[in-house]
JSON list of C-alpha atoms in Angstrom, two decimals:
[
{"chain": "A", "resi": 1, "resn": "LEU", "atom": "CA", "xyz": [-21.49, -23.53, -4.79]},
{"chain": "A", "resi": 2, "resn": "GLY", "atom": "CA", "xyz": [-24.53, -24.04, -7.14]},
{"chain": "A", "resi": 3, "resn": "ASP", "atom": "CA", "xyz": [-26.04, -20.78, -5.96]},
{"chain": "A", "resi": 4, "resn": "ASP", "atom": "CA", "xyz": [-22.83, -19.01, -6.16]},
{"chain": "A", "resi": 5, "resn": "ILE", "atom": "CA", "xyz": [-22.35, -19.99, -9.94]},
{"chain": "A", "resi": 6, "resn": "GLU", "atom": "CA", "xyz": [-26.00, -19.15, -10.73]},
{"chain": "A", "resi": 7, "resn": "PHE", "atom": "CA", "xyz": [-25.54, -15.74, -9.14]},
{"chain": "A", "resi": 8, "resn": "SER", "atom": "CA", "xyz": [-22.41, -15.18, -11.20]},
{"chain": "A", "resi": 9, "resn": "ARG", "atom": "CA", "xyz": [-24.28, -16.23, -14.30]},
{"chain": "A", "resi": 10, "resn": "SER", "atom": "CA", "xyz": [-27.15, -13.81, -13.60]},
{"chain": "A", "resi": 11, "resn": "THR", "atom": "CA", "xyz": [-25.34, -10.62, -12.69]},
{"chain": "A", "resi": 12, "resn": "SER", "atom": "CA", "xyz": [-22.30, -8.51, -14.22]},
{"chain": "A", "resi": 13, "resn": "ARG", "atom": "CA", "xyz": [-19.33, -7.74, -12.05]},
{"chain": "A", "resi": 14, "resn": "LYS", "atom": "CA", "xyz": [-17.21, -4.65, -12.98]},
{"chain": "A", "resi": 15, "resn": "VAL", "atom": "CA", "xyz": [-13.74, -4.29, -11.46]},
{"chain": "A", "resi": 16, "resn": "VAL", "atom": "CA", "xyz": [-13.48, -0.67, -10.31]},
{"chain": "A", "resi": 17, "resn": "ASP", "atom": "CA", "xyz": [-9.91, -0.85, -8.79]},
{"chain": "A", "resi": 18, "resn": "GLN", "atom": "CA", "xyz": [-7.34, -3.52, -8.03]},
{"chain": "A", "resi": 19, "resn": "ARG", "atom": "CA", "xyz": [-4.11, -2.87, -5.90]},
{"chain": "A", "resi": 20, "resn": "SER", "atom": "CA", "xyz": [-1.56, -5.34, -4.67]},
{"chain": "A", "resi": 21, "resn": "GLY", "atom": "CA", "xyz": [1.80, -5.38, -2.72]},
{"chain": "A", "resi": 22, "resn": "GLU", "atom": "CA", "xyz": [4.47, -7.86, -1.79]},
{"chain": "A", "resi": 23, "resn": "ASN", "atom": "CA", "xyz": [6.75, -7.97, 1.20]},
{"chain": "A", "resi": 24, "resn": "GLY", "atom": "CA", "xyz": [9.16, -10.86, 1.05]},
{"chain": "A", "resi": 25, "resn": "LYS", "atom": "CA", "xyz": [6.99, -14.05, 1.65]},
{"chain": "A", "resi": 26, "resn": "SER", "atom": "CA", "xyz": [3.72, -12.15, 2.10]},
{"chain": "A", "resi": 27, "resn": "ALA", "atom": "CA", "xyz": [1.47, -10.35, -0.50]},
{"chain": "A", "resi": 28, "resn": "TRP", "atom": "CA", "xyz": [-1.99, -8.74, -0.45]},
{"chain": "A", "resi": 29, "resn": "VAL", "atom": "CA", "xyz": [-4.52, -8.05, -3.15]},
{"chain": "A", "resi": 30, "resn": "LEU", "atom": "CA", "xyz": [-7.43, -5.42, -2.81]},
{"chain": "A", "resi": 31, "resn": "THR", "atom": "CA", "xyz": [-10.10, -5.39, -5.26]},
{"chain": "A", "resi": 32, "resn": "THR", "atom": "CA", "xyz": [-13.17, -3.06, -5.52]},
{"chain": "A", "resi": 33, "resn": "SER", "atom": "CA", "xyz": [-16.05, -3.98, -7.85]},
{"chain": "A", "resi": 34, "resn": "ASP", "atom": "CA", "xyz": [-19.63, -3.25, -8.76]},
{"chain": "A", "resi": 35, "resn": "THR", "atom": "CA", "xyz": [-22.26, -5.97, -9.27]},
{"chain": "A", "resi": 36, "resn": "THR", "atom": "CA", "xyz": [-25.44, -5.31, -11.10]},
{"chain": "A", "resi": 37, "resn": "GLY", "atom": "CA", "xyz": [-28.32, -7.45, -12.59]},
{"chain": "A", "resi": 38, "resn": "SER", "atom": "CA", "xyz": [-31.14, -9.51, -11.14]},
{"chain": "A", "resi": 39, "resn": "PHE", "atom": "CA", "xyz": [-31.01, -12.81, -9.07]},
{"chain": "A", "resi": 40, "resn": "HIS", "atom": "CA", "xyz": [-34.25, -14.67, -8.30]},
{"chain": "A", "resi": 41, "resn": "GLY", "atom": "CA", "xyz": [-36.35, -11.90, -9.36]},
{"chain": "A", "resi": 42, "resn": "LYS", "atom": "CA", "xyz": [-34.55, -9.26, -7.21]},
{"chain": "A", "resi": 43, "resn": "ASP", "atom": "CA", "xyz": [-32.35, -6.39, -8.39]},
{"chain": "A", "resi": 44, "resn": "VAL", "atom": "CA", "xyz": [-28.93, -6.55, -7.47]},
{"chain": "A", "resi": 45, "resn": "SER", "atom": "CA", "xyz": [-26.72, -3.28, -7.23]},
{"chain": "A", "resi": 46, "resn": "SER", "atom": "CA", "xyz": [-23.80, -3.62, -4.88]},
{"chain": "A", "resi": 47, "resn": "HIS", "atom": "CA", "xyz": [-20.41, -2.27, -4.32]},
{"chain": "A", "resi": 48, "resn": "ASN", "atom": "CA", "xyz": [-18.04, -4.89, -3.24]},
{"chain": "A", "resi": 49, "resn": "VAL", "atom": "CA", "xyz": [-14.48, -5.13, -1.65]},
{"chain": "A", "resi": 50, "resn": "GLU", "atom": "CA", "xyz": [-12.30, -8.25, -1.58]},
{"chain": "A", "resi": 51, "resn": "THR", "atom": "CA", "xyz": [-9.20, -8.61, 0.43]},
{"chain": "A", "resi": 52, "resn": "MET", "atom": "CA", "xyz": [-6.65, -11.44, -0.01]},
{"chain": "A", "resi": 53, "resn": "VAL", "atom": "CA", "xyz": [-3.55, -12.16, 1.93]},
{"chain": "A", "resi": 54, "resn": "LEU", "atom": "CA", "xyz": [-1.15, -14.58, 0.49]},
{"chain": "A", "resi": 55, "resn": "ASN", "atom": "CA", "xyz": [1.98, -16.39, 1.65]},
{"chain": "A", "resi": 56, "resn": "ARG", "atom": "CA", "xyz": [4.72, -17.73, -0.55]},
{"chain": "A", "resi": 57, "resn": "THR", "atom": "CA", "xyz": [5.57, -21.36, -0.08]},
{"chain": "A", "resi": 58, "resn": "SER", "atom": "CA", "xyz": [7.83, -23.89, -1.79]},
{"chain": "A", "resi": 59, "resn": "SER", "atom": "CA", "xyz": [4.73, -24.83, -3.89]},
{"chain": "A", "resi": 60, "resn": "GLY", "atom": "CA", "xyz": [4.02, -21.12, -4.85]},
{"chain": "A", "resi": 61, "resn": "TRP", "atom": "CA", "xyz": [1.57, -18.43, -3.42]},
{"chain": "A", "resi": 62, "resn": "ARG", "atom": "CA", "xyz": [-1.18, -19.63, -1.26]},
{"chain": "A", "resi": 63, "resn": "ILE", "atom": "CA", "xyz": [-4.23, -17.60, 0.00]},
{"chain": "A", "resi": 64, "resn": "VAL", "atom": "CA", "xyz": [-4.12, -17.53, 3.77]},
{"chain": "A", "resi": 65, "resn": "HIS", "atom": "CA", "xyz": [-6.97, -15.14, 4.18]},
{"chain": "A", "resi": 66, "resn": "ILE", "atom": "CA", "xyz": [-9.77, -13.90, 2.26]},
{"chain": "A", "resi": 67, "resn": "HIS", "atom": "CA", "xyz": [-12.51, -11.31, 3.27]},
{"chain": "A", "resi": 68, "resn": "TRP", "atom": "CA", "xyz": [-15.56, -10.02, 1.11]},
{"chain": "A", "resi": 69, "resn": "SER", "atom": "CA", "xyz": [-17.77, -7.17, 2.07]},
{"chain": "A", "resi": 70, "resn": "SER", "atom": "CA", "xyz": [-20.49, -5.36, 0.08]},
{"chain": "A", "resi": 71, "resn": "ARG", "atom": "CA", "xyz": [-23.14, -2.64, 0.22]},
{"chain": "A", "resi": 72, "resn": "ARG", "atom": "CA", "xyz": [-25.87, -1.57, -1.65]},
{"chain": "A", "resi": 73, "resn": "MET", "atom": "CA", "xyz": [-24.90, 1.10, -4.36]},
{"chain": "A", "resi": 74, "resn": "GLU", "atom": "CA", "xyz": [-26.71, 4.34, -3.72]},
{"chain": "A", "resi": 75, "resn": "ALA", "atom": "CA", "xyz": [-28.81, 5.81, -6.62]},
{"chain": "A", "resi": 76, "resn": "PRO", "atom": "CA", "xyz": [-27.11, 8.84, -8.32]},
{"chain": "A", "resi": 77, "resn": "LYS", "atom": "CA", "xyz": [-28.04, 12.18, -6.85]},
{"chain": "A", "resi": 78, "resn": "PRO", "atom": "CA", "xyz": [-30.11, 14.36, -9.07]}
]
């Protein structure tokens, strides 16, 4: 967790798109974002996707599945 916190403090995250949907007791959230900056002396430039699936319980919404993926952002074409 310590490295995750340090990474978040050392980089910038910009949400590009966020969508969600609900169907009764289930819901999903899909977020795409870009992360840039530097961490431990290395440049960071990635495009990220986060998917969450939630279930409604008597205590409220609970995350039952989460997935993250990322890829290096390509340099703009000249």
